[in-house]
JSON list of C-alpha atoms in Angstrom, two decimals:
[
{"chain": "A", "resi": 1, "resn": "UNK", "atom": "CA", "xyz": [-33.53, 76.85, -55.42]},
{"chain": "A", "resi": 2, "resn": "UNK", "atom": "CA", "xyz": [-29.95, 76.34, -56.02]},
{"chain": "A", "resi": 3, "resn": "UNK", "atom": "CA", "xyz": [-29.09, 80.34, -56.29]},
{"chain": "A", "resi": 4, "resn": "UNK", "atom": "CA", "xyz": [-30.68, 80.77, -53.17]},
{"chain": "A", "resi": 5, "resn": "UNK", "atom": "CA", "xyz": [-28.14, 77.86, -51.74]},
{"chain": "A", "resi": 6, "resn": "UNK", "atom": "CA", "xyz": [-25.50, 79.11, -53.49]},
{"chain": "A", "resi": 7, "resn": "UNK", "atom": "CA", "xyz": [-25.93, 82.44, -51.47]},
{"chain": "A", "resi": 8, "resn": "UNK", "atom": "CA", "xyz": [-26.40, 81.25, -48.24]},
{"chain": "A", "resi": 9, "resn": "UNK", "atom": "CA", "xyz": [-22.91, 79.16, -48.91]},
{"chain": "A", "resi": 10, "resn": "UNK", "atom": "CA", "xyz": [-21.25, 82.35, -49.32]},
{"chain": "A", "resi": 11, "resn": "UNK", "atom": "CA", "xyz": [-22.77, 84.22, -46.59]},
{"chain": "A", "resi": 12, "resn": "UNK", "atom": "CA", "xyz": [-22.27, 81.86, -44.42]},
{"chain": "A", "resi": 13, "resn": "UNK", "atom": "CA", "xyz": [-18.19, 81.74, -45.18]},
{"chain": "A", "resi": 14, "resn": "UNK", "atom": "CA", "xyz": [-15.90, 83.58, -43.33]},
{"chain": "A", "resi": 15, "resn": "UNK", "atom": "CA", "xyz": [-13.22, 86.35, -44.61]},
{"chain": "A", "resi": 16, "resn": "UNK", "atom": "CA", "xyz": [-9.78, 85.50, -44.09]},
{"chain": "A", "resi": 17, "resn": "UNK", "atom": "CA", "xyz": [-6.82, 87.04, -44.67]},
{"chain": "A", "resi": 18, "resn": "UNK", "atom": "CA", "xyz": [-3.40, 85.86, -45.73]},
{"chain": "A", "resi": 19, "resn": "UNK", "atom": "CA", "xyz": [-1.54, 86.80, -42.53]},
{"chain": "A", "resi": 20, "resn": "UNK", "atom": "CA", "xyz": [-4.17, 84.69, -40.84]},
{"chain": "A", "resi": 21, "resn": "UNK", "atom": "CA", "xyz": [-3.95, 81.78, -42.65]},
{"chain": "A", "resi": 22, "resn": "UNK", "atom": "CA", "xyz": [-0.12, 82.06, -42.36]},
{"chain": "A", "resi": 23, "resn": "UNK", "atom": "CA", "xyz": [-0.66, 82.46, -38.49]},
{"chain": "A", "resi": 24, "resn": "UNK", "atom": "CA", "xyz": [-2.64, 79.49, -38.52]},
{"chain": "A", "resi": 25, "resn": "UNK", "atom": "CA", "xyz": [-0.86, 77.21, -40.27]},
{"chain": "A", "resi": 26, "resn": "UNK", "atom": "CA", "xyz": [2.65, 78.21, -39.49]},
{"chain": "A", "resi": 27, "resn": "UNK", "atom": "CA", "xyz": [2.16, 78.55, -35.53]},
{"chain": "A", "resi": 28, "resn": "UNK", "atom": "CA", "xyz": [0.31, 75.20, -35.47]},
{"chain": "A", "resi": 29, "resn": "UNK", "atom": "CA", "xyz": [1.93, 73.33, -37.39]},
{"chain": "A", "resi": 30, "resn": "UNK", "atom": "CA", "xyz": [5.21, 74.61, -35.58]},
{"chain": "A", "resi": 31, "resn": "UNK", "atom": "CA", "xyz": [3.20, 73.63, -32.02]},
{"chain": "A", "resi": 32, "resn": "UNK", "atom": "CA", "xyz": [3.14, 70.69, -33.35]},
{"chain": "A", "resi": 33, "resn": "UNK", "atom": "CA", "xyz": [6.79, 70.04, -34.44]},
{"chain": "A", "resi": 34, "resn": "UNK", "atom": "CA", "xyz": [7.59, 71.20, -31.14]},
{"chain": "A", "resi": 35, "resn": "UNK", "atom": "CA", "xyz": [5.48, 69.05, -29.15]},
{"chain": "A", "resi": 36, "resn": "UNK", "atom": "CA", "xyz": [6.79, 65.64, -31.63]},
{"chain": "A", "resi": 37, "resn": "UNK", "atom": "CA", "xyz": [10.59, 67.05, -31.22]},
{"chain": "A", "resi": 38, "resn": "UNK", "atom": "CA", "xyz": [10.06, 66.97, -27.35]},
{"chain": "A", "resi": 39, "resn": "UNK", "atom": "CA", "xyz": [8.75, 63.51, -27.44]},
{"chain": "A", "resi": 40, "resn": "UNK", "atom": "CA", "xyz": [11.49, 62.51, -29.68]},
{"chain": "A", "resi": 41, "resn": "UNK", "atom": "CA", "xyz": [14.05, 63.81, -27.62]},
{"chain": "A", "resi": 42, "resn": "UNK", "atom": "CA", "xyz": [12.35, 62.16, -24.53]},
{"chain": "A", "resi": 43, "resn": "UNK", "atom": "CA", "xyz": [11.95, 65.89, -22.48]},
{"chain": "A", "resi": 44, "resn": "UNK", "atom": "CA", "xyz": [9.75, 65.21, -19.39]},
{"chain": "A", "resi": 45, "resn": "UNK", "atom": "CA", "xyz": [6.29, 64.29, -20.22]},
{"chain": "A", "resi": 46, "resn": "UNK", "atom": "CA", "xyz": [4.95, 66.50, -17.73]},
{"chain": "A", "resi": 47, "resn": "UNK", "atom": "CA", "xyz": [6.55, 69.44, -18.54]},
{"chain": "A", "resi": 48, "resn": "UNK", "atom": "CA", "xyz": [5.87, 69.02, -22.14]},
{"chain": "A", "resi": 49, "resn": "UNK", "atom": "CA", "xyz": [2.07, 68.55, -22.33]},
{"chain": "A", "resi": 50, "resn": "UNK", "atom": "CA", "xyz": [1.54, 71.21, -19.81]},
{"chain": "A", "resi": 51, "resn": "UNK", "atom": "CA", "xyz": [3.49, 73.99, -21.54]},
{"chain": "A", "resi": 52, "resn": "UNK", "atom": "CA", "xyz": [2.43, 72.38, -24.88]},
{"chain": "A", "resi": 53, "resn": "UNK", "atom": "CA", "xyz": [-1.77, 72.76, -23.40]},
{"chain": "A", "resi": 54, "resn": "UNK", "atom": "CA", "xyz": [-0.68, 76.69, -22.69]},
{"chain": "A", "resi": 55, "resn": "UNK", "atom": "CA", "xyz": [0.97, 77.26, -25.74]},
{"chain": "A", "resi": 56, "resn": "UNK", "atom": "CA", "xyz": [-2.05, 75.13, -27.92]},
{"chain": "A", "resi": 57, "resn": "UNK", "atom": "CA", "xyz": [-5.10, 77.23, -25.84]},
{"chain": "A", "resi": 58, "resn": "UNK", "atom": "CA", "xyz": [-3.54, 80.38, -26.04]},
{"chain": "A", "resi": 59, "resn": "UNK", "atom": "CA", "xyz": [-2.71, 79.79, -30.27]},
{"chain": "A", "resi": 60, "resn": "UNK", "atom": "CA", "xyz": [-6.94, 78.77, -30.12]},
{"chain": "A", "resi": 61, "resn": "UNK", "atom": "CA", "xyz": [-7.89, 81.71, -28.53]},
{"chain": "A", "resi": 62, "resn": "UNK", "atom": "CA", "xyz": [-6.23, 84.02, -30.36]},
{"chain": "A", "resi": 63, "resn": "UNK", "atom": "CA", "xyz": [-6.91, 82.42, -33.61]},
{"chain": "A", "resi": 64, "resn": "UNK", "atom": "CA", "xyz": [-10.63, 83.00, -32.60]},
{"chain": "A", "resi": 65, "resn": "UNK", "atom": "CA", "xyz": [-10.49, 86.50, -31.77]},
{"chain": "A", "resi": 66, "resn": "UNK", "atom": "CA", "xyz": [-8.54, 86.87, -35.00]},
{"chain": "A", "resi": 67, "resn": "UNK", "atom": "CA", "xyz": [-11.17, 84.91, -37.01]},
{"chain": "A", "resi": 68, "resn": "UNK", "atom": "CA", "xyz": [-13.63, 87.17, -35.04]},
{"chain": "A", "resi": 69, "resn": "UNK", "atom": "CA", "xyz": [-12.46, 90.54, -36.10]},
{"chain": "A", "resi": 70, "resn": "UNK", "atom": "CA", "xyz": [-11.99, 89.50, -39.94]},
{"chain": "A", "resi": 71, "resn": "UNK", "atom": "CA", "xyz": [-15.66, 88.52, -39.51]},
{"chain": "A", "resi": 72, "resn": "UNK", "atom": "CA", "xyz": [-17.02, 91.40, -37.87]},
{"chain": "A", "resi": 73, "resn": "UNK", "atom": "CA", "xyz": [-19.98, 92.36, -39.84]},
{"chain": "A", "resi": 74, "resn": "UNK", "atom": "CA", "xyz": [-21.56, 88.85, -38.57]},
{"chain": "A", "resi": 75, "resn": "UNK", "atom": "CA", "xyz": [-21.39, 89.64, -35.16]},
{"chain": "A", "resi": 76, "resn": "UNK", "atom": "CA", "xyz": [-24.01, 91.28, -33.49]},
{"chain": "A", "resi": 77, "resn": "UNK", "atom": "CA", "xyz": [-22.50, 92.99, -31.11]},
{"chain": "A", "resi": 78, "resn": "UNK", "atom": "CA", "xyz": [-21.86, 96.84, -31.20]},
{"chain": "A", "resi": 79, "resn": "UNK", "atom": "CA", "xyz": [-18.08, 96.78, -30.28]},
{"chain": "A", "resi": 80, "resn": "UNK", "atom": "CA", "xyz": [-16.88, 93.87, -32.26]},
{"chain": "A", "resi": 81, "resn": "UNK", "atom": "CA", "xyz": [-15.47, 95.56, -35.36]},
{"chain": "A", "resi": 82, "resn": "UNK", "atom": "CA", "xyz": [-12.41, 96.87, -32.90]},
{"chain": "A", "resi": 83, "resn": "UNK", "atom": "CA", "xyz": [-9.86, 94.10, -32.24]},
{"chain": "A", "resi": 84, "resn": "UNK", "atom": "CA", "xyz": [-9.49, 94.48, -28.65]},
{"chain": "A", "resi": 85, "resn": "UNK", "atom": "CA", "xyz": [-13.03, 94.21, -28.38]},
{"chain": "A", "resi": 86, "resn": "UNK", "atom": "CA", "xyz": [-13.24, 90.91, -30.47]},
{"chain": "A", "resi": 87, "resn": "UNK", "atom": "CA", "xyz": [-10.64, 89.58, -27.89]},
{"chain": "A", "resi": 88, "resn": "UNK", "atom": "CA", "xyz": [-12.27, 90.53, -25.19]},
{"chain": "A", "resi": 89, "resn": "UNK", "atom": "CA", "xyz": [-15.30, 88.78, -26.23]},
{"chain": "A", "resi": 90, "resn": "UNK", "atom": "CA", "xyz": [-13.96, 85.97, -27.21]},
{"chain": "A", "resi": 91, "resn": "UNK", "atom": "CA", "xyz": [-12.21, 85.04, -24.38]},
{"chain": "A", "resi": 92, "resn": "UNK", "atom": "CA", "xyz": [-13.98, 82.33, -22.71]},
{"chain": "A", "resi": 93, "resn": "UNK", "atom": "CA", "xyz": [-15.11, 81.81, -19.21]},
{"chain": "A", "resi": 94, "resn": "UNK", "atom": "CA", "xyz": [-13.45, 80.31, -16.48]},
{"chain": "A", "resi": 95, "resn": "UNK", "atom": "CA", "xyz": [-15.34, 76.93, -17.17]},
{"chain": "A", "resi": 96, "resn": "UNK", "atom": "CA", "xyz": [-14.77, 76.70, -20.90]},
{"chain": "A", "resi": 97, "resn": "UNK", "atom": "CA", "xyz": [-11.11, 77.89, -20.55]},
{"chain": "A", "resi": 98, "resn": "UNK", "atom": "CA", "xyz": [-10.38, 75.00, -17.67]},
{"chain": "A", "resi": 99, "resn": "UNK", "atom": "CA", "xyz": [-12.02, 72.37, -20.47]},
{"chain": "A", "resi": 100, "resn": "UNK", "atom": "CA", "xyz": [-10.45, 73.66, -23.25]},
{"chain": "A", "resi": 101, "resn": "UNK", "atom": "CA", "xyz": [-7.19, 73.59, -21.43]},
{"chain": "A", "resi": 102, "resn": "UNK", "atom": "CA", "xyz": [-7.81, 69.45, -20.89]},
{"chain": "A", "resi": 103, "resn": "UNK", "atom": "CA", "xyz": [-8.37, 68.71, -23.99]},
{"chain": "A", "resi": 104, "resn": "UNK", "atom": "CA", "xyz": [-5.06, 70.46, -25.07]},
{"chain": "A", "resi": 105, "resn": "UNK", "atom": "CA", "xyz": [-2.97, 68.56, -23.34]},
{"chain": "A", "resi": 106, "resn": "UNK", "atom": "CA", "xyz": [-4.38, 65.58, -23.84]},
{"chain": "A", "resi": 107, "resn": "UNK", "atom": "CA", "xyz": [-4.00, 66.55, -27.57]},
{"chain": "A", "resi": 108, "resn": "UNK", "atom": "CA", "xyz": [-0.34, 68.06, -26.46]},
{"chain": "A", "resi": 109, "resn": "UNK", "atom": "CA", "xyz": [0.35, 64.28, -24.79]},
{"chain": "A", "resi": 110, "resn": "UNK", "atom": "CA", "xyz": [-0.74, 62.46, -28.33]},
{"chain": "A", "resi": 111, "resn": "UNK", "atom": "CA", "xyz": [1.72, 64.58, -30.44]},
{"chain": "A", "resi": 112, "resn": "UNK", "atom": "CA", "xyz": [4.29, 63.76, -27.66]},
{"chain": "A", "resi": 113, "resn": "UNK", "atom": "CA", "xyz": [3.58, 60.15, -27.97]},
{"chain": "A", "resi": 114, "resn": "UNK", "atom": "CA", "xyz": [3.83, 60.13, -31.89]},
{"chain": "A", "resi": 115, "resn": "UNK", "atom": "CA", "xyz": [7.37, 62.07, -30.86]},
{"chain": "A", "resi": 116, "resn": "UNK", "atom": "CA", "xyz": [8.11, 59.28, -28.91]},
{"chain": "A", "resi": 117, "resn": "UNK", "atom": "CA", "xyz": [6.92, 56.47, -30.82]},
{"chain": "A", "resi": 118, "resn": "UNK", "atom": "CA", "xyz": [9.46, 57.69, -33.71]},
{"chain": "A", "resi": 119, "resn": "UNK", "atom": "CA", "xyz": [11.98, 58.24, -31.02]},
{"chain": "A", "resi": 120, "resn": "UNK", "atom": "CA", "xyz": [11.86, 54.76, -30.43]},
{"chain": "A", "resi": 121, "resn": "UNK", "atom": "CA", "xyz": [11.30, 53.50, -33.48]},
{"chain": "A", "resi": 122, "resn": "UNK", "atom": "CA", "xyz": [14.36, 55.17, -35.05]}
]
């Protein structure tokens, strides 16, 4: 019983590669310095969450399309081992893209807030 949970576990873990993870953490974690630094320097709110949404959906989207063509053996579809294909397919619809693109700025306004919160603060 545990062998056969041990082997589920790793098939159901993704490959990753060290540029990826290195893309990952070093584009979002800058996104995020960015986004605190513009709060702390008390740039227009506006103009920061709404380039910091952009910048946040199109760093998820291409993460996933990344993630995608590491992983491409899982996918079912015909054309996903080819990168432009895994982008293609991972793009999201109209819908999706319009939610996702809420949610990032209200995650783009929180980091702004903490920006400004230590703006004030110090």
């Amino acid at each position: 019983m545990e062998i056969e949970q041990q082997q589920e576990a790793l098939e159901n873990t993704n490959k990753m590669s060290a540029p990826y993870l290195v893309y990952t953490f070093g584009l979002g974690l800058s996104l995020i310095a960015c986004l605190v630094y513009a709060g702390v320097q008390e740039l227009p709110f506006i103009l920061a969450i709404a380039l910091g949404g952009v910048a946040k959906v199109f760093f998820r989207v291409t993460k996933r399309a990344w993630l995608s063509a590491l992983n491409a053996e899982k996918n079912t579809s015909k054309h996903s081992s080819h990168l432009a294909a895994g982008i293609i397919e991972t793009i999201p619809t109209f819908k999706i893209f319009a939610l996702l693109y809420v949610v990032m700025v209200a995650v783009s306004a929180i980091w702004y807030g903490i920006g400004r919160f230590f703006g004030w603060m110090f």
